[in-house]
Short mmCIF file of N, CA and C in Angstrom, two decimals:
data_model
loop_
_atom_site.label_atom_id
_atom_site.label_comp_id
_atom_site.label_asym_id
_atom_site.label_seq_id
_atom_site.Cartn_x
_atom_site.Cartn_y
_atom_site.Cartn_z
N MET A 1 -9.30 24.03 24.65
CA MET A 1 -9.12 22.94 23.70
C MET A 1 -8.77 21.65 24.44
N ARG A 2 -9.41 20.56 24.08
CA ARG A 2 -9.15 19.28 24.76
C ARG A 2 -7.82 18.71 24.31
N PRO A 3 -7.12 18.01 25.23
CA PRO A 3 -5.82 17.43 24.87
C PRO A 3 -5.99 16.24 23.92
N ARG A 4 -4.95 15.98 23.16
CA ARG A 4 -4.96 14.85 22.23
C ARG A 4 -4.63 13.57 23.00
N ASP A 5 -5.30 12.51 22.67
CA ASP A 5 -5.08 11.20 23.27
C ASP A 5 -4.69 10.26 22.13
N GLN A 6 -3.43 9.81 22.15
CA GLN A 6 -2.92 9.02 21.03
C GLN A 6 -3.70 7.72 20.84
N SER A 7 -4.14 7.10 21.93
CA SER A 7 -4.88 5.83 21.78
C SER A 7 -6.25 6.08 21.14
N LYS A 8 -6.88 7.20 21.45
CA LYS A 8 -8.16 7.52 20.81
C LYS A 8 -7.96 7.83 19.34
N GLU A 9 -6.91 8.59 19.03
CA GLU A 9 -6.64 8.91 17.63
C GLU A 9 -6.37 7.64 16.82
N GLU A 10 -5.60 6.71 17.41
CA GLU A 10 -5.31 5.46 16.70
C GLU A 10 -6.58 4.64 16.51
N ALA A 11 -7.44 4.62 17.51
CA ALA A 11 -8.71 3.88 17.39
C ALA A 11 -9.58 4.49 16.28
N ILE A 12 -9.60 5.80 16.19
CA ILE A 12 -10.37 6.48 15.14
C ILE A 12 -9.81 6.11 13.77
N ARG A 13 -8.49 6.16 13.64
CA ARG A 13 -7.86 5.83 12.35
C ARG A 13 -8.16 4.38 11.95
N GLN A 14 -8.00 3.47 12.89
CA GLN A 14 -8.21 2.04 12.59
C GLN A 14 -9.66 1.77 12.22
N LYS A 15 -10.58 2.34 12.95
CA LYS A 15 -12.00 2.13 12.65
C LYS A 15 -12.38 2.77 11.32
N ALA A 16 -11.76 3.90 10.98
CA ALA A 16 -12.03 4.52 9.67
C ALA A 16 -11.63 3.57 8.55
N VAL A 17 -10.45 2.95 8.68
CA VAL A 17 -9.99 1.99 7.68
C VAL A 17 -10.99 0.84 7.58
N GLU A 18 -11.39 0.29 8.72
CA GLU A 18 -12.33 -0.84 8.73
C GLU A 18 -13.65 -0.48 8.04
N ILE A 19 -14.19 0.69 8.36
CA ILE A 19 -15.48 1.10 7.78
C ILE A 19 -15.35 1.30 6.27
N ILE A 20 -14.27 1.96 5.85
CA ILE A 20 -14.09 2.21 4.42
C ILE A 20 -13.92 0.90 3.66
N VAL A 21 -13.16 -0.03 4.21
CA VAL A 21 -12.98 -1.33 3.56
C VAL A 21 -14.32 -2.05 3.45
N LYS A 22 -15.13 -1.99 4.50
CA LYS A 22 -16.40 -2.72 4.51
C LYS A 22 -17.49 -2.01 3.71
N ASP A 23 -17.59 -0.68 3.87
CA ASP A 23 -18.74 0.05 3.33
C ASP A 23 -18.39 1.09 2.27
N GLY A 24 -17.11 1.22 1.94
CA GLY A 24 -16.69 2.23 0.97
C GLY A 24 -16.66 3.62 1.57
N PHE A 25 -16.20 4.58 0.77
CA PHE A 25 -16.09 5.96 1.25
C PHE A 25 -17.46 6.54 1.60
N ASP A 26 -18.47 6.19 0.82
CA ASP A 26 -19.81 6.72 1.09
C ASP A 26 -20.39 6.18 2.39
N GLY A 27 -19.87 5.06 2.85
CA GLY A 27 -20.36 4.46 4.09
C GLY A 27 -19.73 5.03 5.34
N LEU A 28 -18.79 5.97 5.18
CA LEU A 28 -18.10 6.55 6.33
C LEU A 28 -18.75 7.88 6.70
N SER A 29 -19.38 7.91 7.86
CA SER A 29 -19.87 9.18 8.42
C SER A 29 -19.16 9.37 9.76
N MET A 30 -19.07 10.61 10.19
CA MET A 30 -18.39 10.88 11.46
C MET A 30 -19.15 10.27 12.63
N HIS A 31 -20.48 10.23 12.54
CA HIS A 31 -21.25 9.63 13.64
C HIS A 31 -21.04 8.12 13.68
N LYS A 32 -21.06 7.49 12.54
CA LYS A 32 -20.82 6.04 12.47
C LYS A 32 -19.41 5.72 12.97
N LEU A 33 -18.43 6.53 12.58
CA LEU A 33 -17.05 6.34 13.00
C LEU A 33 -16.91 6.53 14.51
N ALA A 34 -17.55 7.57 15.04
CA ALA A 34 -17.47 7.83 16.48
C ALA A 34 -18.02 6.64 17.26
N ARG A 35 -19.16 6.13 16.81
CA ARG A 35 -19.77 4.97 17.49
C ARG A 35 -18.82 3.76 17.45
N ALA A 36 -18.24 3.50 16.27
CA ALA A 36 -17.35 2.34 16.12
C ALA A 36 -16.08 2.49 16.95
N ALA A 37 -15.56 3.72 17.07
CA ALA A 37 -14.32 3.95 17.81
C ALA A 37 -14.55 4.16 19.30
N GLY A 38 -15.82 4.26 19.71
CA GLY A 38 -16.13 4.45 21.12
C GLY A 38 -15.79 5.85 21.62
N VAL A 39 -15.96 6.84 20.75
CA VAL A 39 -15.70 8.23 21.13
C VAL A 39 -16.90 9.08 20.69
N SER A 40 -16.93 10.31 21.13
CA SER A 40 -17.98 11.22 20.68
C SER A 40 -17.58 11.81 19.33
N PRO A 41 -18.55 12.23 18.52
CA PRO A 41 -18.19 12.88 17.25
C PRO A 41 -17.28 14.09 17.45
N ALA A 42 -17.48 14.82 18.54
CA ALA A 42 -16.64 16.00 18.81
C ALA A 42 -15.17 15.60 18.99
N THR A 43 -14.93 14.42 19.54
CA THR A 43 -13.56 13.95 19.74
C THR A 43 -12.84 13.80 18.41
N ILE A 44 -13.53 13.34 17.39
CA ILE A 44 -12.90 13.16 16.07
C ILE A 44 -12.36 14.48 15.56
N TYR A 45 -13.11 15.57 15.83
CA TYR A 45 -12.71 16.88 15.32
C TYR A 45 -11.52 17.48 16.06
N ILE A 46 -11.08 16.86 17.13
CA ILE A 46 -9.83 17.26 17.78
C ILE A 46 -8.65 16.90 16.87
N TYR A 47 -8.80 15.78 16.16
CA TYR A 47 -7.71 15.24 15.36
C TYR A 47 -7.84 15.54 13.86
N PHE A 48 -9.06 15.72 13.39
CA PHE A 48 -9.30 15.88 11.95
C PHE A 48 -10.30 17.02 11.73
N ARG A 49 -10.02 17.88 10.75
CA ARG A 49 -10.87 19.05 10.49
C ARG A 49 -12.25 18.64 9.98
N HIS A 50 -12.28 17.62 9.11
CA HIS A 50 -13.53 17.16 8.51
C HIS A 50 -13.29 15.77 7.94
N ARG A 51 -14.31 15.18 7.38
CA ARG A 51 -14.24 13.80 6.87
C ARG A 51 -13.14 13.62 5.83
N ASP A 52 -13.04 14.53 4.85
CA ASP A 52 -12.02 14.40 3.82
C ASP A 52 -10.62 14.53 4.40
N ASP A 53 -10.46 15.41 5.40
CA ASP A 53 -9.16 15.55 6.06
C ASP A 53 -8.78 14.24 6.75
N LEU A 54 -9.75 13.60 7.38
CA LEU A 54 -9.50 12.31 8.02
C LEU A 54 -9.04 11.27 6.99
N ILE A 55 -9.76 11.18 5.88
CA ILE A 55 -9.40 10.20 4.85
C ILE A 55 -8.01 10.48 4.30
N LEU A 56 -7.71 11.76 4.04
CA LEU A 56 -6.38 12.11 3.52
C LEU A 56 -5.29 11.78 4.53
N GLN A 57 -5.48 12.17 5.78
CA GLN A 57 -4.45 11.90 6.79
C GLN A 57 -4.22 10.40 6.99
N VAL A 58 -5.31 9.66 7.05
CA VAL A 58 -5.17 8.20 7.23
C VAL A 58 -4.53 7.60 5.98
N GLY A 59 -4.93 8.06 4.82
CA GLY A 59 -4.34 7.55 3.57
C GLY A 59 -2.85 7.82 3.48
N VAL A 60 -2.44 9.04 3.81
CA VAL A 60 -1.01 9.37 3.79
C VAL A 60 -0.25 8.52 4.79
N SER A 61 -0.80 8.38 5.98
CA SER A 61 -0.15 7.58 7.03
C SER A 61 0.02 6.13 6.60
N GLU A 62 -1.02 5.54 6.01
CA GLU A 62 -0.93 4.14 5.56
C GLU A 62 0.05 3.99 4.40
N GLU A 63 0.05 4.96 3.50
CA GLU A 63 0.99 4.92 2.38
C GLU A 63 2.43 4.97 2.89
N LEU A 64 2.69 5.85 3.86
CA LEU A 64 4.04 5.97 4.42
C LEU A 64 4.48 4.70 5.15
N LYS A 65 3.55 4.06 5.84
CA LYS A 65 3.87 2.78 6.51
C LYS A 65 4.27 1.73 5.48
N MET A 66 3.52 1.67 4.37
CA MET A 66 3.84 0.70 3.32
C MET A 66 5.18 1.02 2.69
N PHE A 67 5.46 2.30 2.43
CA PHE A 67 6.74 2.69 1.85
C PHE A 67 7.88 2.27 2.78
N GLU A 68 7.73 2.55 4.07
CA GLU A 68 8.77 2.21 5.04
C GLU A 68 9.01 0.70 5.06
N ALA A 69 7.93 -0.07 5.07
CA ALA A 69 8.06 -1.54 5.07
C ALA A 69 8.72 -2.01 3.78
N SER A 70 8.39 -1.39 2.64
CA SER A 70 8.96 -1.79 1.34
C SER A 70 10.46 -1.56 1.27
N LEU A 71 10.93 -0.55 1.98
CA LEU A 71 12.35 -0.18 1.88
C LEU A 71 13.24 -0.85 2.93
N LYS A 72 12.66 -1.69 3.77
CA LYS A 72 13.46 -2.37 4.80
C LYS A 72 14.51 -3.26 4.13
N GLY A 73 15.79 -3.00 4.42
CA GLY A 73 16.88 -3.79 3.85
C GLY A 73 17.13 -3.52 2.38
N PHE A 74 16.46 -2.53 1.81
CA PHE A 74 16.59 -2.21 0.40
C PHE A 74 17.58 -1.07 0.21
N ASN A 75 18.35 -1.16 -0.87
CA ASN A 75 19.29 -0.10 -1.23
C ASN A 75 19.15 0.12 -2.73
N PRO A 76 18.98 1.36 -3.17
CA PRO A 76 18.79 1.59 -4.61
C PRO A 76 20.02 1.22 -5.44
N ASP A 77 21.15 0.98 -4.79
CA ASP A 77 22.35 0.57 -5.52
C ASP A 77 22.45 -0.94 -5.70
N MET A 78 21.47 -1.68 -5.18
CA MET A 78 21.46 -3.13 -5.38
C MET A 78 21.27 -3.44 -6.86
N SER A 79 21.63 -4.67 -7.25
CA SER A 79 21.30 -5.10 -8.61
C SER A 79 19.78 -5.10 -8.74
N PHE A 80 19.29 -5.02 -9.97
CA PHE A 80 17.85 -4.96 -10.16
C PHE A 80 17.18 -6.21 -9.60
N GLU A 81 17.75 -7.37 -9.89
CA GLU A 81 17.16 -8.62 -9.41
C GLU A 81 17.10 -8.66 -7.89
N GLU A 82 18.20 -8.33 -7.24
CA GLU A 82 18.23 -8.37 -5.78
C GLU A 82 17.27 -7.34 -5.18
N GLY A 83 17.28 -6.13 -5.73
CA GLY A 83 16.42 -5.07 -5.21
C GLY A 83 14.95 -5.39 -5.38
N LEU A 84 14.59 -5.94 -6.55
CA LEU A 84 13.19 -6.28 -6.77
C LEU A 84 12.76 -7.42 -5.84
N ARG A 85 13.67 -8.37 -5.62
CA ARG A 85 13.37 -9.47 -4.69
C ARG A 85 13.11 -8.93 -3.28
N VAL A 86 13.95 -8.03 -2.81
CA VAL A 86 13.75 -7.43 -1.48
C VAL A 86 12.41 -6.71 -1.44
N GLN A 87 12.11 -5.93 -2.49
CA GLN A 87 10.84 -5.22 -2.56
C GLN A 87 9.66 -6.19 -2.50
N TRP A 88 9.72 -7.24 -3.29
CA TRP A 88 8.62 -8.22 -3.32
C TRP A 88 8.42 -8.84 -1.95
N MET A 89 9.48 -9.30 -1.33
CA MET A 89 9.34 -9.96 -0.03
C MET A 89 8.81 -8.98 1.02
N ASN A 90 9.31 -7.75 1.00
CA ASN A 90 8.85 -6.75 1.95
C ASN A 90 7.37 -6.42 1.74
N ARG A 91 7.00 -6.20 0.49
CA ARG A 91 5.61 -5.86 0.20
C ARG A 91 4.67 -7.02 0.52
N ALA A 92 5.07 -8.23 0.16
CA ALA A 92 4.26 -9.41 0.47
C ALA A 92 4.06 -9.53 1.97
N ARG A 93 5.14 -9.42 2.72
CA ARG A 93 5.07 -9.55 4.18
C ARG A 93 4.14 -8.47 4.75
N TYR A 94 4.31 -7.23 4.28
CA TYR A 94 3.50 -6.14 4.81
C TYR A 94 2.01 -6.38 4.56
N PHE A 95 1.66 -6.73 3.33
CA PHE A 95 0.25 -6.90 3.02
C PHE A 95 -0.34 -8.18 3.60
N LEU A 96 0.46 -9.22 3.73
CA LEU A 96 -0.04 -10.44 4.38
C LEU A 96 -0.29 -10.19 5.87
N ASP A 97 0.56 -9.35 6.48
CA ASP A 97 0.39 -8.99 7.89
C ASP A 97 -0.71 -7.94 8.09
N ASN A 98 -1.03 -7.20 7.04
CA ASN A 98 -1.99 -6.08 7.13
C ASN A 98 -3.00 -6.13 5.99
N PRO A 99 -3.80 -7.19 5.90
CA PRO A 99 -4.72 -7.33 4.76
C PRO A 99 -5.75 -6.21 4.68
N GLN A 100 -6.19 -5.71 5.82
CA GLN A 100 -7.18 -4.64 5.78
C GLN A 100 -6.59 -3.37 5.16
N GLN A 101 -5.32 -3.07 5.50
CA GLN A 101 -4.65 -1.91 4.93
C GLN A 101 -4.48 -2.09 3.42
N MET A 102 -4.23 -3.33 2.99
CA MET A 102 -4.10 -3.59 1.56
C MET A 102 -5.40 -3.23 0.84
N HIS A 103 -6.53 -3.67 1.38
CA HIS A 103 -7.82 -3.37 0.76
C HIS A 103 -8.10 -1.86 0.79
N PHE A 104 -7.76 -1.23 1.90
CA PHE A 104 -7.95 0.21 2.04
C PHE A 104 -7.14 0.97 0.99
N MET A 105 -5.88 0.60 0.84
CA MET A 105 -5.01 1.28 -0.12
C MET A 105 -5.48 1.04 -1.55
N GLU A 106 -6.02 -0.13 -1.80
CA GLU A 106 -6.57 -0.43 -3.13
C GLU A 106 -7.77 0.48 -3.42
N GLN A 107 -8.61 0.69 -2.43
CA GLN A 107 -9.75 1.59 -2.61
C GLN A 107 -9.27 3.03 -2.83
N LEU A 108 -8.26 3.43 -2.09
CA LEU A 108 -7.72 4.79 -2.26
C LEU A 108 -7.17 5.00 -3.66
N ARG A 109 -6.53 3.98 -4.19
CA ARG A 109 -5.88 4.09 -5.50
C ARG A 109 -6.85 4.53 -6.59
N TYR A 110 -8.10 4.15 -6.46
CA TYR A 110 -9.09 4.47 -7.48
C TYR A 110 -10.10 5.51 -6.99
N SER A 111 -9.68 6.32 -6.05
CA SER A 111 -10.58 7.34 -5.50
C SER A 111 -10.09 8.74 -5.86
N ARG A 112 -10.91 9.71 -5.57
CA ARG A 112 -10.53 11.10 -5.81
C ARG A 112 -9.45 11.57 -4.84
N PHE A 113 -9.15 10.80 -3.81
CA PHE A 113 -8.13 11.17 -2.83
C PHE A 113 -6.72 10.77 -3.25
N ASN A 114 -6.62 9.90 -4.23
CA ASN A 114 -5.33 9.30 -4.58
C ASN A 114 -4.25 10.31 -4.94
N ASP A 115 -4.55 11.27 -5.79
CA ASP A 115 -3.53 12.22 -6.23
C ASP A 115 -2.95 13.01 -5.07
N GLU A 116 -3.81 13.47 -4.18
CA GLU A 116 -3.32 14.27 -3.04
C GLU A 116 -2.54 13.40 -2.06
N ILE A 117 -2.98 12.19 -1.83
CA ILE A 117 -2.24 11.29 -0.94
C ILE A 117 -0.86 11.01 -1.52
N TRP A 118 -0.82 10.72 -2.80
CA TRP A 118 0.46 10.44 -3.46
C TRP A 118 1.37 11.67 -3.39
N ARG A 119 0.82 12.85 -3.62
CA ARG A 119 1.61 14.08 -3.58
C ARG A 119 2.24 14.28 -2.20
N GLN A 120 1.49 14.02 -1.16
CA GLN A 120 1.98 14.24 0.20
C GLN A 120 2.94 13.14 0.65
N ALA A 121 2.76 11.92 0.17
CA ALA A 121 3.51 10.78 0.71
C ALA A 121 4.75 10.39 -0.10
N LYS A 122 4.80 10.68 -1.37
CA LYS A 122 5.74 10.04 -2.28
C LYS A 122 7.19 10.49 -2.21
N SER A 123 7.48 11.69 -1.79
CA SER A 123 8.77 12.33 -2.07
C SER A 123 9.99 11.43 -1.91
N GLY A 124 10.31 10.99 -0.74
CA GLY A 124 11.51 10.19 -0.54
C GLY A 124 11.44 8.85 -1.24
N PHE A 125 10.30 8.18 -1.14
CA PHE A 125 10.13 6.87 -1.74
C PHE A 125 10.28 6.94 -3.25
N SER A 126 9.62 7.90 -3.84
CA SER A 126 9.66 8.06 -5.29
C SER A 126 11.09 8.31 -5.77
N ASP A 127 11.83 9.13 -5.05
CA ASP A 127 13.22 9.42 -5.42
C ASP A 127 14.09 8.17 -5.35
N ILE A 128 13.92 7.38 -4.29
CA ILE A 128 14.71 6.15 -4.12
C ILE A 128 14.39 5.16 -5.24
N MET A 129 13.10 4.97 -5.52
CA MET A 129 12.72 4.01 -6.54
C MET A 129 13.14 4.47 -7.93
N SER A 130 13.06 5.77 -8.19
CA SER A 130 13.49 6.31 -9.47
C SER A 130 14.99 6.07 -9.68
N ARG A 131 15.76 6.30 -8.64
CA ARG A 131 17.21 6.06 -8.70
C ARG A 131 17.50 4.59 -8.99
N PHE A 132 16.77 3.70 -8.33
CA PHE A 132 16.95 2.26 -8.50
C PHE A 132 16.65 1.83 -9.94
N VAL A 133 15.52 2.29 -10.46
CA VAL A 133 15.08 1.90 -11.81
C VAL A 133 16.01 2.48 -12.87
N HIS A 134 16.36 3.76 -12.76
CA HIS A 134 17.24 4.38 -13.76
C HIS A 134 18.63 3.76 -13.77
N LYS A 135 19.13 3.37 -12.60
CA LYS A 135 20.43 2.69 -12.54
C LYS A 135 20.34 1.34 -13.25
N ALA A 136 19.25 0.62 -13.03
CA ALA A 136 19.07 -0.69 -13.66
C ALA A 136 18.99 -0.55 -15.19
N ILE A 137 18.34 0.49 -15.67
CA ILE A 137 18.26 0.73 -17.12
C ILE A 137 19.65 1.04 -17.66
N ARG A 138 20.39 1.93 -16.99
CA ARG A 138 21.75 2.28 -17.43
C ARG A 138 22.67 1.06 -17.46
N ASN A 139 22.48 0.16 -16.49
CA ASN A 139 23.34 -1.02 -16.38
C ASN A 139 22.89 -2.18 -17.28
N GLY A 140 21.84 -1.97 -18.05
CA GLY A 140 21.36 -3.01 -18.96
C GLY A 140 20.66 -4.16 -18.26
N GLU A 141 20.17 -3.92 -17.04
CA GLU A 141 19.45 -4.96 -16.28
C GLU A 141 17.94 -4.90 -16.50
N LEU A 142 17.47 -3.79 -17.06
CA LEU A 142 16.04 -3.53 -17.16
C LEU A 142 15.76 -2.81 -18.46
N VAL A 143 14.74 -3.28 -19.16
CA VAL A 143 14.31 -2.61 -20.39
C VAL A 143 13.58 -1.32 -20.01
N LYS A 144 13.76 -0.28 -20.80
CA LYS A 144 13.09 0.99 -20.53
C LYS A 144 11.63 0.88 -20.96
N LEU A 145 10.73 1.18 -20.02
CA LEU A 145 9.28 1.05 -20.25
C LEU A 145 8.56 2.27 -19.71
N PRO A 146 7.38 2.55 -20.23
CA PRO A 146 6.54 3.57 -19.57
C PRO A 146 6.27 3.11 -18.13
N LEU A 147 6.16 4.06 -17.23
CA LEU A 147 6.01 3.75 -15.81
C LEU A 147 4.85 2.78 -15.54
N GLU A 148 3.71 3.01 -16.19
CA GLU A 148 2.54 2.16 -15.94
C GLU A 148 2.79 0.72 -16.40
N VAL A 149 3.50 0.56 -17.50
CA VAL A 149 3.82 -0.78 -18.00
C VAL A 149 4.81 -1.44 -17.04
N PHE A 150 5.83 -0.69 -16.64
CA PHE A 150 6.81 -1.23 -15.69
C PHE A 150 6.11 -1.71 -14.42
N TRP A 151 5.27 -0.86 -13.83
CA TRP A 151 4.60 -1.22 -12.58
C TRP A 151 3.71 -2.44 -12.78
N SER A 152 3.00 -2.48 -13.89
CA SER A 152 2.09 -3.61 -14.16
C SER A 152 2.84 -4.93 -14.25
N VAL A 153 4.01 -4.90 -14.82
CA VAL A 153 4.81 -6.12 -14.95
C VAL A 153 5.57 -6.41 -13.66
N ALA A 154 6.16 -5.38 -13.05
CA ALA A 154 7.04 -5.57 -11.89
C ALA A 154 6.31 -5.88 -10.60
N TYR A 155 5.14 -5.29 -10.36
CA TYR A 155 4.49 -5.43 -9.05
C TYR A 155 3.08 -6.03 -9.08
N ALA A 156 2.32 -5.80 -10.13
CA ALA A 156 0.94 -6.29 -10.15
C ALA A 156 0.84 -7.81 -9.95
N PRO A 157 1.75 -8.63 -10.51
CA PRO A 157 1.65 -10.07 -10.25
C PRO A 157 1.76 -10.42 -8.76
N LEU A 158 2.62 -9.72 -8.05
CA LEU A 158 2.74 -9.96 -6.61
C LEU A 158 1.44 -9.60 -5.90
N TYR A 159 0.89 -8.42 -6.22
CA TYR A 159 -0.34 -7.99 -5.57
C TYR A 159 -1.48 -8.96 -5.84
N GLN A 160 -1.52 -9.52 -7.04
CA GLN A 160 -2.58 -10.48 -7.36
C GLN A 160 -2.43 -11.75 -6.53
N LEU A 161 -1.20 -12.24 -6.38
CA LEU A 161 -0.97 -13.42 -5.53
C LEU A 161 -1.41 -13.15 -4.09
N VAL A 162 -1.06 -11.97 -3.58
CA VAL A 162 -1.44 -11.61 -2.21
C VAL A 162 -2.97 -11.55 -2.10
N LYS A 163 -3.63 -10.99 -3.12
CA LYS A 163 -5.11 -10.93 -3.08
C LYS A 163 -5.71 -12.34 -3.05
N PHE A 164 -5.17 -13.24 -3.88
CA PHE A 164 -5.65 -14.63 -3.84
C PHE A 164 -5.52 -15.18 -2.42
N HIS A 165 -4.37 -14.95 -1.80
CA HIS A 165 -4.11 -15.47 -0.45
C HIS A 165 -5.09 -14.85 0.56
N VAL A 166 -5.20 -13.53 0.54
CA VAL A 166 -6.05 -12.84 1.50
C VAL A 166 -7.52 -13.28 1.34
N ASN A 167 -7.93 -13.47 0.11
CA ASN A 167 -9.30 -13.93 -0.14
C ASN A 167 -9.46 -15.43 0.10
N GLY A 168 -8.33 -16.15 0.18
CA GLY A 168 -8.37 -17.58 0.45
C GLY A 168 -8.80 -18.42 -0.74
N ARG A 169 -8.88 -17.80 -1.92
CA ARG A 169 -9.36 -18.50 -3.10
C ARG A 169 -8.50 -18.19 -4.31
N GLY A 170 -8.26 -19.26 -5.11
CA GLY A 170 -7.52 -19.11 -6.35
C GLY A 170 -8.47 -18.91 -7.52
N MET A 171 -7.95 -19.03 -8.71
CA MET A 171 -8.71 -18.80 -9.94
C MET A 171 -9.87 -19.78 -10.12
N GLN A 172 -9.70 -21.01 -9.67
CA GLN A 172 -10.75 -22.02 -9.84
C GLN A 172 -11.58 -22.17 -8.58
N ARG A 173 -11.60 -21.10 -7.76
CA ARG A 173 -12.35 -21.06 -6.51
C ARG A 173 -11.83 -22.07 -5.50
N ASN A 174 -10.63 -22.59 -5.77
CA ASN A 174 -10.01 -23.52 -4.83
C ASN A 174 -9.31 -22.73 -3.72
N THR A 175 -9.02 -23.40 -2.64
CA THR A 175 -8.29 -22.77 -1.55
C THR A 175 -6.89 -22.42 -2.03
N PHE A 176 -6.46 -21.20 -1.72
CA PHE A 176 -5.12 -20.77 -2.12
C PHE A 176 -4.40 -20.17 -0.92
N VAL A 177 -3.22 -20.72 -0.65
CA VAL A 177 -2.35 -20.20 0.40
C VAL A 177 -1.02 -19.86 -0.27
N LEU A 178 -0.63 -18.60 -0.19
CA LEU A 178 0.60 -18.15 -0.83
C LEU A 178 1.82 -18.72 -0.12
N LYS A 179 2.69 -19.34 -0.91
CA LYS A 179 3.93 -19.91 -0.38
C LYS A 179 5.11 -19.17 -0.99
N GLU A 180 6.23 -19.25 -0.32
CA GLU A 180 7.42 -18.57 -0.82
C GLU A 180 7.82 -19.07 -2.20
N GLU A 181 7.60 -20.36 -2.47
CA GLU A 181 7.95 -20.87 -3.80
C GLU A 181 7.06 -20.27 -4.89
N ASP A 182 5.80 -19.92 -4.55
CA ASP A 182 4.93 -19.23 -5.50
C ASP A 182 5.50 -17.84 -5.82
N ILE A 183 5.94 -17.16 -4.78
CA ILE A 183 6.53 -15.83 -4.97
C ILE A 183 7.78 -15.94 -5.82
N ASN A 184 8.65 -16.90 -5.50
CA ASN A 184 9.91 -17.04 -6.24
C ASN A 184 9.67 -17.40 -7.71
N LEU A 185 8.72 -18.29 -7.97
CA LEU A 185 8.41 -18.67 -9.35
C LEU A 185 7.89 -17.46 -10.13
N THR A 186 6.95 -16.75 -9.54
CA THR A 186 6.37 -15.59 -10.22
C THR A 186 7.42 -14.51 -10.43
N LEU A 187 8.24 -14.26 -9.42
CA LEU A 187 9.29 -13.25 -9.55
C LEU A 187 10.28 -13.62 -10.65
N SER A 188 10.62 -14.90 -10.78
CA SER A 188 11.57 -15.30 -11.83
C SER A 188 10.99 -15.01 -13.22
N LEU A 189 9.69 -15.21 -13.38
CA LEU A 189 9.03 -14.91 -14.66
C LEU A 189 8.98 -13.41 -14.91
N VAL A 190 8.72 -12.64 -13.87
CA VAL A 190 8.70 -11.18 -13.98
C VAL A 190 10.08 -10.67 -14.38
N LEU A 191 11.12 -11.18 -13.74
CA LEU A 191 12.49 -10.73 -14.05
C LEU A 191 12.85 -11.05 -15.50
N LYS A 192 12.44 -12.22 -15.98
CA LYS A 192 12.69 -12.55 -17.39
C LYS A 192 12.01 -11.56 -18.32
N GLY A 193 10.78 -11.19 -17.98
CA GLY A 193 10.02 -10.28 -18.80
C GLY A 193 10.54 -8.85 -18.81
N LEU A 194 11.29 -8.49 -17.78
CA LEU A 194 11.80 -7.12 -17.67
C LEU A 194 13.22 -6.95 -18.17
N LYS A 195 13.87 -8.06 -18.50
CA LYS A 195 15.25 -7.96 -18.99
C LYS A 195 15.27 -7.51 -20.45
N PRO A 196 16.27 -6.70 -20.82
CA PRO A 196 16.38 -6.26 -22.23
C PRO A 196 16.65 -7.42 -23.17
#
């Protein structure tokens, strides 16, 4: 059995993300990936059993990186406003620094891989966020909502601002550069909407 080479594995993972973002899941073949990563197709199989295994492993890894970045300086015992602000700033920073990963994760969200990736990646993050949200509801800082409604109000506005920035265009096809004051204004409106 050939030894694992971390730099080759990382190149394979990065090129897989790039290909999926550019060409979708159907555009990813092991031969195309091998060519892009500068390795032989056999090398890919040292690290991944098959194409779906590669997508799942890369998806879980990217999800965990985003979770880790989201939780930097965050404590579930923070007030809801402070905790959501930390989450927004962390998530904005992560996706602005990693726009390709943002697009990749967006594609995963609506794919057949999403449930398994979430199952493998969520445990600690989900527990921390659940504790944070339930505490905020008990303390009267947050209205009780179905999870999908909460997420749509609490985080989707941030993701849309980041998408405008990454695409470089606003609603009127004008140039858009995300500024901290845009984040703060939007967050203040979100917090108003989530208060009981």
